[in-house]
Coordinates of C-alpha atoms and ligand atoms in Angstrom, one line a residue:
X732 CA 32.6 -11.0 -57.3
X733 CA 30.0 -9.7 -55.2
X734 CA 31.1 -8.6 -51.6
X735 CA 29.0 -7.5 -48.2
X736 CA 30.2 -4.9 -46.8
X737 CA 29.2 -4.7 -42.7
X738 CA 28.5 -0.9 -41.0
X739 CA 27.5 2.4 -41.9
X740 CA 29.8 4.5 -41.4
X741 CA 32.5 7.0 -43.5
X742 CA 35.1 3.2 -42.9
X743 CA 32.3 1.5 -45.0
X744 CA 31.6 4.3 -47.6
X745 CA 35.6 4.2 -48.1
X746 CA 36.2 0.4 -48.5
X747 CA 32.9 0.1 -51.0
X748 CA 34.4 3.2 -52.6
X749 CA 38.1 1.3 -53.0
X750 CA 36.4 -1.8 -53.2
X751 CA 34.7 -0.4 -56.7
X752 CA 37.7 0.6 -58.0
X753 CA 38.7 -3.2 -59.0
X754 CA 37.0 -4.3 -61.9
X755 CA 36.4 -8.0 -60.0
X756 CA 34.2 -6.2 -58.0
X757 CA 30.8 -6.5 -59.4
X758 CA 28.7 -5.4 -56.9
X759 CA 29.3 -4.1 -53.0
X760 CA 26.2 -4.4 -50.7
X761 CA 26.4 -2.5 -47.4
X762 CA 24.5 -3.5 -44.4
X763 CA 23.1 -1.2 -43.1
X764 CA 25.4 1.8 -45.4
X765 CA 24.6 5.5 -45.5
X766 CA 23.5 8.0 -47.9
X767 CA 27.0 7.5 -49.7
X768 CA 26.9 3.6 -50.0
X769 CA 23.1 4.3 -51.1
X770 CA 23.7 6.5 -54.4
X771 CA 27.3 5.1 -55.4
X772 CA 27.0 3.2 -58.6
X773 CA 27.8 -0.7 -58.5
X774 CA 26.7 -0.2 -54.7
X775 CA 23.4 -0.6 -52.5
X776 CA 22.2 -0.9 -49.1
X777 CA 20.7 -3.7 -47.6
X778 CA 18.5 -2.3 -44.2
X779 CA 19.6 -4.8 -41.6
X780 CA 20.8 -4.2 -38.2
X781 CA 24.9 -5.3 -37.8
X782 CA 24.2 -8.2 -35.8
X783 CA 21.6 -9.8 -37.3
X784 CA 23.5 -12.3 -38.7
X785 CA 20.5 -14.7 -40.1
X786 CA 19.6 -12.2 -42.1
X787 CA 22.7 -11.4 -43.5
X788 CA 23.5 -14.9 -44.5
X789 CA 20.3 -15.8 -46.0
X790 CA 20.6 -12.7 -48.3
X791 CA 24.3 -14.0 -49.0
X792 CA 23.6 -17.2 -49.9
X793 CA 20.4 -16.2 -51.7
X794 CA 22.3 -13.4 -53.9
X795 CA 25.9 -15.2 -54.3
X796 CA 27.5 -13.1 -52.2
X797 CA 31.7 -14.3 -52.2
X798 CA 32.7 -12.5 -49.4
X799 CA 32.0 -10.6 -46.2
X800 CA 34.0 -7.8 -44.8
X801 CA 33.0 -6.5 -41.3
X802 CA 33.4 -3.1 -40.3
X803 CA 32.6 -2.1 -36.9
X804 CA 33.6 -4.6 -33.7
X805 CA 30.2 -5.0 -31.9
X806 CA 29.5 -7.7 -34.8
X807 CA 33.0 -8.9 -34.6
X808 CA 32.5 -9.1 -31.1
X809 CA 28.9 -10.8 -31.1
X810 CA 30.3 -13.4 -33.2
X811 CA 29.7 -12.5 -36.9
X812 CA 32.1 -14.2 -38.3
X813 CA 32.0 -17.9 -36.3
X814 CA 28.2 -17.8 -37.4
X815 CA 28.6 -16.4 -40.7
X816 CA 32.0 -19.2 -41.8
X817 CA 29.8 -21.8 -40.4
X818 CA 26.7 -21.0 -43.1
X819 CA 29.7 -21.2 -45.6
X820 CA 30.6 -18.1 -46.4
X821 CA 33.9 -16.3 -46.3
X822 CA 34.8 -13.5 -43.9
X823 CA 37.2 -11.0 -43.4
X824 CA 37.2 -10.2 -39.3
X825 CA 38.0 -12.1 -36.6
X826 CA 35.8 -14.8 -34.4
X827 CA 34.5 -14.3 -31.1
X828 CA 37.9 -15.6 -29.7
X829 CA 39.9 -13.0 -31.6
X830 CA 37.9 -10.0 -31.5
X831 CA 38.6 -10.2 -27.5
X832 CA 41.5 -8.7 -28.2
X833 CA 39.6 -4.9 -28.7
X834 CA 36.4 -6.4 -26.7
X835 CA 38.1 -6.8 -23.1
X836 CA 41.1 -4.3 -22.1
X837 CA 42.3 -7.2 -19.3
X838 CA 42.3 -9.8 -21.9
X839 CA 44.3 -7.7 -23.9
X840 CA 46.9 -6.1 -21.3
X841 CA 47.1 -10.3 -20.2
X842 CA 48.0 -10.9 -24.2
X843 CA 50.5 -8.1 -24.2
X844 CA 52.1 -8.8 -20.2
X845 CA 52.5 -12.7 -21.7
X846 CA 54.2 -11.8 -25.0
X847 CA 56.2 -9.2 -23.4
X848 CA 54.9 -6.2 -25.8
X849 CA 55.7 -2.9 -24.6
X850 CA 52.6 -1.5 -22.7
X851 CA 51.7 0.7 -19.9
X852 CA 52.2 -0.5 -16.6
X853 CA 48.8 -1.6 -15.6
X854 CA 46.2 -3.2 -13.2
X855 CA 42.6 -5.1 -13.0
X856 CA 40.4 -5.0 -10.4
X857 CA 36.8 -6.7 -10.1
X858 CA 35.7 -4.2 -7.3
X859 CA 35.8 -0.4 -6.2
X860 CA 37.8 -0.4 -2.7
X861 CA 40.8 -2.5 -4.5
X862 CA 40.7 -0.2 -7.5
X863 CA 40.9 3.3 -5.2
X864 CA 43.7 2.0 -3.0
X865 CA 45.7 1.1 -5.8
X866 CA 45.2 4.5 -7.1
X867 CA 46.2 6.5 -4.1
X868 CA 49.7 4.1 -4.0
X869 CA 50.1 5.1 -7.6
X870 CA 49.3 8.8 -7.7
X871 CA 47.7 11.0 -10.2
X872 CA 47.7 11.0 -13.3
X873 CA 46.5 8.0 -14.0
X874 CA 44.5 6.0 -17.0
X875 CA 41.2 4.3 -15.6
X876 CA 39.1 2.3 -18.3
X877 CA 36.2 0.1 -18.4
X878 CA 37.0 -3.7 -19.7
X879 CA 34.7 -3.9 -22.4
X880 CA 33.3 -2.3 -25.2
X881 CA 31.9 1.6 -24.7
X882 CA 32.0 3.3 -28.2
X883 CA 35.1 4.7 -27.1
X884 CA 33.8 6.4 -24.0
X885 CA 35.1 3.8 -21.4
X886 CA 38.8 5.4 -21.0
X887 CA 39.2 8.7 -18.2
X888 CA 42.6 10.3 -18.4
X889 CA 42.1 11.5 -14.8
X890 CA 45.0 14.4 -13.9
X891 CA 43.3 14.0 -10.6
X892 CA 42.7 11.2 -8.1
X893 CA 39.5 12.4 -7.6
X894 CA 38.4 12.2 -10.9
X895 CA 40.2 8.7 -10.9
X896 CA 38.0 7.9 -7.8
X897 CA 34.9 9.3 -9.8
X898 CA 35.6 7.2 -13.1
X899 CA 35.8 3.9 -11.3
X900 CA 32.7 4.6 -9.7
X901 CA 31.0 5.4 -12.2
X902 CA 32.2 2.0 -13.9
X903 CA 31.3 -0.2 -11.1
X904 CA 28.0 1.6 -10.6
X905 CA 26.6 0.4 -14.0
X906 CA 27.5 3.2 -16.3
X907 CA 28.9 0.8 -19.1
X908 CA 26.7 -2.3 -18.6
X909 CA 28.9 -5.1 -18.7
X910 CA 31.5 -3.5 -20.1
X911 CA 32.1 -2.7 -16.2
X912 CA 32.4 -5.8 -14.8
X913 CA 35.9 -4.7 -14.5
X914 CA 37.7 -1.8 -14.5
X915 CA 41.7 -1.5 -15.9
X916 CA 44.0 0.7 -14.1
X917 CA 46.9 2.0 -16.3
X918 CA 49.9 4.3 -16.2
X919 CA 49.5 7.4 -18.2
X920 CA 51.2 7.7 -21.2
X921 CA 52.6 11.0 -22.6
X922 CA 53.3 11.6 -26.1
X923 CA 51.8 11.2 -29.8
X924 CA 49.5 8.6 -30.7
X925 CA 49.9 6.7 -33.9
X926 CA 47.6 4.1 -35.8
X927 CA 49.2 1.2 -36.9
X928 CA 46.4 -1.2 -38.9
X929 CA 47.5 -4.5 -40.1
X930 CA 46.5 -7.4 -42.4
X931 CA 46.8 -11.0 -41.3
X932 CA 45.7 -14.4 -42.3
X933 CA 47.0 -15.5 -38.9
X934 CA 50.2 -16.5 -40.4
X935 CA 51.8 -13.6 -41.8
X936 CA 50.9 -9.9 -40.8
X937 CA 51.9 -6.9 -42.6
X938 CA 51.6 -3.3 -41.7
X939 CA 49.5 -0.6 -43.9
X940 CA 50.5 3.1 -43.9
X941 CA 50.5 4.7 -39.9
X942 CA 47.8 6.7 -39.8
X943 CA 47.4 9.6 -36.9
X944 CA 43.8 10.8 -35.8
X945 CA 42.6 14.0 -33.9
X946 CA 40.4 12.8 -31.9
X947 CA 39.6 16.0 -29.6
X948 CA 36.6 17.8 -30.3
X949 CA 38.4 21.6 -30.5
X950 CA 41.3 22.7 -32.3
X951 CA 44.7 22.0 -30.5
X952 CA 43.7 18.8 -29.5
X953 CA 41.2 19.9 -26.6
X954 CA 38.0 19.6 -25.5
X955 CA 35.8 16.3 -25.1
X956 CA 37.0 13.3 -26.3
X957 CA 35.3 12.3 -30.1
X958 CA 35.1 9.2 -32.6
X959 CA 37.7 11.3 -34.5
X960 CA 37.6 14.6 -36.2
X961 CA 40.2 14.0 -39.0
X962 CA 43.2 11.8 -39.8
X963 CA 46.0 11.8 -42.1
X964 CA 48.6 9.6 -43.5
X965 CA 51.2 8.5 -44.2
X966 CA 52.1 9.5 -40.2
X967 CA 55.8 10.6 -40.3
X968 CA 56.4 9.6 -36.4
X969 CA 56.3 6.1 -37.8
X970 CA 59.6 6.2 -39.2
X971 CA 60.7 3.1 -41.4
X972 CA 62.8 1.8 -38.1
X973 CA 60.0 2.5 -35.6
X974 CA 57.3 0.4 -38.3
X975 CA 59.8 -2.5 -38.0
X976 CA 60.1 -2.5 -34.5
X977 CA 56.7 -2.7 -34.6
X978 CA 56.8 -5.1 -37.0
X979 CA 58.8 -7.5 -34.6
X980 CA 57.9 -6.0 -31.4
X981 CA 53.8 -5.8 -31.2
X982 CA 52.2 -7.4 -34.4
X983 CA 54.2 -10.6 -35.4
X984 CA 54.1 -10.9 -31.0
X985 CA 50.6 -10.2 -30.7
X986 CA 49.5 -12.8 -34.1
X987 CA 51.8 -15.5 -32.6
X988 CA 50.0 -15.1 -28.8
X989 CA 46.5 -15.4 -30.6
X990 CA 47.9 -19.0 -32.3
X991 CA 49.5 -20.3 -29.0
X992 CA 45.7 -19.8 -28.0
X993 CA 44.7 -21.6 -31.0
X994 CA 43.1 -18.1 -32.2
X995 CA 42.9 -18.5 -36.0
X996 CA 42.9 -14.4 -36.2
X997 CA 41.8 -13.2 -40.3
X998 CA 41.1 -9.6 -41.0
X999 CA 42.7 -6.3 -39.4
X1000 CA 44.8 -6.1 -35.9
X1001 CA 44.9 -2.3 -35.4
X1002 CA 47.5 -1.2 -33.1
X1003 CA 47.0 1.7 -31.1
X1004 CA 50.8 3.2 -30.1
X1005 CA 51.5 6.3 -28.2
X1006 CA 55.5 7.0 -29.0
X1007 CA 57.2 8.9 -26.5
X1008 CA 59.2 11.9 -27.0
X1009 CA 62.8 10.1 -26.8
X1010 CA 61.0 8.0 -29.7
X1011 CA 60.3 4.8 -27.7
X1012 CA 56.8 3.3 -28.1
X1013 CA 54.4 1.4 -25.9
X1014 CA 51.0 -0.1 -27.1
X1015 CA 47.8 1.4 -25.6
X1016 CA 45.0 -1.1 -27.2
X1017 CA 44.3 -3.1 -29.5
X1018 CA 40.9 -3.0 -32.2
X1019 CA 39.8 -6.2 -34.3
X1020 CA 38.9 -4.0 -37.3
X1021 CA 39.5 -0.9 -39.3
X1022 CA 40.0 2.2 -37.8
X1023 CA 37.5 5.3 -37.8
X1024 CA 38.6 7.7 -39.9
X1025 CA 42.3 5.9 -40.5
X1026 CA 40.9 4.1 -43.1
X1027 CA 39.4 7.1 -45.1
X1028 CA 43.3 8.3 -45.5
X1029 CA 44.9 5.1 -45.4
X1030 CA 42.6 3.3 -48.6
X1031 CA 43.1 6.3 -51.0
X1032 CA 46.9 5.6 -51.1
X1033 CA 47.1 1.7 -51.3
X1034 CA 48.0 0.6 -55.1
X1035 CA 47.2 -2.9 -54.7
X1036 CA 43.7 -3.8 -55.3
X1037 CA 41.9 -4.5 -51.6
X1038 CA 40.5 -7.4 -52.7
X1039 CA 43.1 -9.8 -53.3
X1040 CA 44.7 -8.4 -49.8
X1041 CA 41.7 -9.5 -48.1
X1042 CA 40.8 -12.6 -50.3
X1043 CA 44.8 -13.7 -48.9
X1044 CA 43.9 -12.9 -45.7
X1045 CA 40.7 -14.7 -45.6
X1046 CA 42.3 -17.6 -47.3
X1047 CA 45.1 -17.7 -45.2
X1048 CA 48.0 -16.8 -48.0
X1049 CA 49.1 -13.6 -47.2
X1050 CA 52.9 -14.8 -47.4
X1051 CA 52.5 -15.8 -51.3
X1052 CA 51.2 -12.2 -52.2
X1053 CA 54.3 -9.2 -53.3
X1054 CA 54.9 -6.6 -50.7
X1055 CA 51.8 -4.4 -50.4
X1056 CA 51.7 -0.9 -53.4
X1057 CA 51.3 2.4 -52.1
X1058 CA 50.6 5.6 -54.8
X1059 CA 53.5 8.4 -53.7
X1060 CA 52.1 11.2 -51.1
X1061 CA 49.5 11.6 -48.7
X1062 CA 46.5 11.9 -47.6
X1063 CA 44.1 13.9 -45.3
X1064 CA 40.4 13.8 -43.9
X1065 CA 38.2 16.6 -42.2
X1066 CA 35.1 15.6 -40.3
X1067 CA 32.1 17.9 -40.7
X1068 CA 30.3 17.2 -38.1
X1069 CA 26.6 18.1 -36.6
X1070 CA 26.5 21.0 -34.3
X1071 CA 26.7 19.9 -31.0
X1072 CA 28.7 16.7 -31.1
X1073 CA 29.7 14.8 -29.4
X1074 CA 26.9 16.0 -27.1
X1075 CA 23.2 16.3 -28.5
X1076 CA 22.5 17.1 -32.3
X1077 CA 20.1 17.4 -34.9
X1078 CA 20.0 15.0 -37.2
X1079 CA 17.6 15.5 -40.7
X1080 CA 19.2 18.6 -41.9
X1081 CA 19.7 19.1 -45.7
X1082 CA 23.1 18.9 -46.9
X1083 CA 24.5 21.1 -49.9
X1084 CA 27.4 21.2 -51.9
X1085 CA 29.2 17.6 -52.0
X1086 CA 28.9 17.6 -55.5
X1087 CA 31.1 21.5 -55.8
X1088 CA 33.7 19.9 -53.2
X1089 CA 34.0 16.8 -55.4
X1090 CA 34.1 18.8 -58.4
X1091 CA 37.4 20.6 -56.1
X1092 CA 39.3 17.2 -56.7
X1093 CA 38.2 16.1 -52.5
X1094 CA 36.9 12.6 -52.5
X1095 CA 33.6 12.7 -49.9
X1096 CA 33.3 9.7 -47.9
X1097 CA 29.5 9.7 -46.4
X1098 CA 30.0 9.0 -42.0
X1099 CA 26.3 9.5 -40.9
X1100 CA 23.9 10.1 -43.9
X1101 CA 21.3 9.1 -45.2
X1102 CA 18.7 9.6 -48.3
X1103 CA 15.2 10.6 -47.7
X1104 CA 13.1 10.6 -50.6
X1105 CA 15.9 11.5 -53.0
X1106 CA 17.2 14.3 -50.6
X1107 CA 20.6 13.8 -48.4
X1108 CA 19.9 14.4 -45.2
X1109 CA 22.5 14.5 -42.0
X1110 CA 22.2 10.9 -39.9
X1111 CA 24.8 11.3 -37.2
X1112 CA 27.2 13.3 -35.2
X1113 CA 30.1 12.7 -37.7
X1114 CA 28.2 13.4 -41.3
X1115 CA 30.9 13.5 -43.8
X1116 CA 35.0 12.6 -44.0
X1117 CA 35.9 15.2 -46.9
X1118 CA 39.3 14.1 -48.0
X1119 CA 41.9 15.2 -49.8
X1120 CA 44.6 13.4 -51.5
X1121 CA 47.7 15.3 -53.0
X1122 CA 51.2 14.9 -53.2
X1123 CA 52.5 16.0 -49.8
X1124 CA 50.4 16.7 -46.5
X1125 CA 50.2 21.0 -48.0
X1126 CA 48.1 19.6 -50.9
X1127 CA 46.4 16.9 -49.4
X1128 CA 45.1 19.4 -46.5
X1129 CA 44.0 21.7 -49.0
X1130 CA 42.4 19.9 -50.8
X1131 CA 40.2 18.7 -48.0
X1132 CA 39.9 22.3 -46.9
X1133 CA 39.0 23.8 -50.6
X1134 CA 35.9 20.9 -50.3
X1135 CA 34.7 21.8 -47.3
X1136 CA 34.2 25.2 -47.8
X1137 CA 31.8 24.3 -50.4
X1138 CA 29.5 21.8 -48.3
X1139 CA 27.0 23.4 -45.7
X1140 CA 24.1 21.8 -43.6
X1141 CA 22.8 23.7 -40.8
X1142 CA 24.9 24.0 -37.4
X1143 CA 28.2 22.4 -39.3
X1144 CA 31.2 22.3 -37.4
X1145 CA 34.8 21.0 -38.5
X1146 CA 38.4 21.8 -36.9
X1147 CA 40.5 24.0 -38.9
X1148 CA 43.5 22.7 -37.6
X1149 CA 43.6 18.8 -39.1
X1150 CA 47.2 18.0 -39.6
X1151 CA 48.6 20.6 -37.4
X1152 CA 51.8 18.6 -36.6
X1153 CA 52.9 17.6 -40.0
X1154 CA 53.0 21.0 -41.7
X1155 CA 55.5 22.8 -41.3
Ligands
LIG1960 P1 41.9 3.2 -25.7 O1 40.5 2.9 -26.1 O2 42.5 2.3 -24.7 O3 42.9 3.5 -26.8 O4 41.9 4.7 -25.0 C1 41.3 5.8 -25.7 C2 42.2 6.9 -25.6 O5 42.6 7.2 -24.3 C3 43.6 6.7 -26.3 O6 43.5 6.9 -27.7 C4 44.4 7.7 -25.6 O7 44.2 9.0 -26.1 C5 43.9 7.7 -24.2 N1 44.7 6.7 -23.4 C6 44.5 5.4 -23.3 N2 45.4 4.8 -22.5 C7 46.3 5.7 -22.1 C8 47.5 5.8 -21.3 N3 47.9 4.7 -20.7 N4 48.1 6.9 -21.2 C9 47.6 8.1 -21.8 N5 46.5 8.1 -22.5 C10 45.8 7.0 -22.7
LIG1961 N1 40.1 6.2 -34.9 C1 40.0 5.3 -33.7 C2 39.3 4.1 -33.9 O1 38.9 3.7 -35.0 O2 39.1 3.4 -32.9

């Protein structure tokens, strides 16, 4: 089976990686991939932007590509996967319809008030007067976010209600785009925040291992706010009753909402939780897709080949399939990152020493890489997820740790604190 794989990031790099594993998988094309997807054997890149989805189906169809996996949610979003199912071809993400659920907050916190799944309290407001009086009532602090999709810089925790005031300005002055046309104004939330990623058909939904990110640019969780500078799993918080709460509570809620709107939803429904310190949970959003670096920690565990997961997602027989296999122990990732991120950086610089942190035992999942002229240059503000996979969180840390130290590229930075919480 040949499979096209959708993004470039270190998510892609790790599902062509797990995706090669399986010996049904003959080849793995990524669109547009990285340095990593580029020299991995059974594995090359196709140069295409994510949304051009003409050009991605007449390669398909030309090269007998089975299946379609979609990484990142502007695609989703755009509509990937209504154009690409109606060439023929198979795809694991959801429709235009579906991917609402991550690509407008009010649709979402609508979906969530309707089913009655735990959320923060919250508002929507289609103009800046409404939006500041009902933050005065309220009181600081508060959540403000922008409806629509903003690479993850949309949502201001403001402590303040100035900065409250100053975040839905800068919404309704254009900051966002579109993504502003409304603004969603949420309680705050205190506690941690855990990643639960699901696979459905639309039917049946099952949970993979809850993942936890850092995604603060310093160490102790401060400083700007970043795509995510490591992750680790399997997330202890999520004990086995609070993962069947959320079994019950959130996902098999949320997939039956998205049917009563006749939302035939295939591929990942990621749930982002924050869980309070007396243990209760509340959903803060929902994404249509893998998570950014979950699924660099989460992949490396699962036993059962990906494949026929997403093959009985996409063809809608998820309920036929044995419980999901997961190896024993844990896993970790660190994010090297380009100096300066998640401000300015260089990007170009010559990177050293992936094959000495591989030779450690850490498995190095490219992020924003690329080759030039044989050389692997840096291509991003997060270059490389070096991940480590042991039996308990001590190994799998150092194990990430132990590869690092061996990789350099000019103006390098990583947190030396990934996993803080869950060793002891
Ligand atoms: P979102 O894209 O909605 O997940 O927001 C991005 C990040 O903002 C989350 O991962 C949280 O760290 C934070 N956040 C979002 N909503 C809340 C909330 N209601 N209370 C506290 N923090 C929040
Ligand atoms: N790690 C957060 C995300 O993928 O949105």
């Amino acid at each position: 089976m040949k499979v096209l794989v959708v993004g470039n990031g270190g998510r892609e790099h790790a599902l062509a990686w797990k995706l090669l594993q399986s010996k049904q998988i003959e080849q793995v094309v990524c669109v547009p991939g990285n340095g990593g997807t580029a020299i991995m054997e059974r594995c090359q890149n196709l140069p295409l932007a994510v949304d051009n989805f003409e050009g991605m189906s007449q390669y398909a169809l030309k090269h007998g590509i089975t299946l379609v996996i979609v990484g990142p949610e502007v695609p989703l979003a755009k509509g990937i996967t209504d154009y690409l199912q109606s060439k023929g071809l198979m795809v694991f993400g959801p429709t235009r319809a579906g991917a609402q659920i991550e690509a407008s907050k009010a649709w979402a916190k609508a979906l969530m008030q309707e089913a009655r799944i735990p959320t923060a309290k919250a508002a929507v407001f289609t103009e800046a007067a409404a939006a500041k009086s009902y933050v005065k009532a309220q009181g600081a602090p508060i959540v403000v976010k922008a409806d629509g999709l903003a690479a993850g810089k949309g949502v201001t925790v403001a402590e303040t209600l100035e900065q409250a005031e100053m975040a839905i300005d800068a919404i309704f002055q254009g900051q966002f785009g579109s993504a502003g046309n409304f603004v969603v104004i949420e309680e705050c939330l205190v506690g941690q925040e855990v990643s639960v990623l699901a696979l459905t058909d639309g039917l049946t939904i099952r949970p993979l291992l809850p993942a936890q990110d850092h995604k603060r640019i310093g160490e102790g969780d401060t400083g700007e706010n970043t795509g995510g500078m490591g992750a680790y799993a399997p997330a202890p918080i999520a004990t086995p009753e609070l993962m069947a709460r959320i079994q019950t509570e959130v996902l098999e809620k949320t997939i039956a909402s998205l049917r009563s709107k006749n939302i035939d939803y295939r591929g990942v429904l990621y749930a982002g939780l924050m869980v309070a310190p007396d243990g209760d949970f509340k959903v803060l959003e929902f994404n249509c897709r893998f998570g950014d670096p979950e699924t660099q920690v989460i992949l490396p565990l699962l036993a059962t080949p990906l494949e026929e997961l997403i093959l009985a997602c996409v063809q809608q027989r998820l309920g036929e399939l044995p419980p999901i296999a997961w190896h024993r122990g844990a896993a970790a990732t660190v994010v090297a990152a380009s100096g300066g991120y998640p401000g300015e950086y260089e990007k170009g610089q010559v990177m050293t020493g992936i094959p000495e942190a591989e030779a450690a035992g850490a498995v190095v999942f490219h992020a924003g890489t690329k080759l030039n002229q044989q050389q692997l240059v840096t291509d991003g503000g997060r270059v490389l997820n070096v991940t480590g996979i042991g039996e308990n969180f001590e190994q799998a840390i150092a194990q990430a740790y132990a590869g690092i130290k061996s990789i350099h590229f000019p103006g390098m930075y990583y947190r030396r604190d990934i996993g803080y919480r869950v060793l002891s």
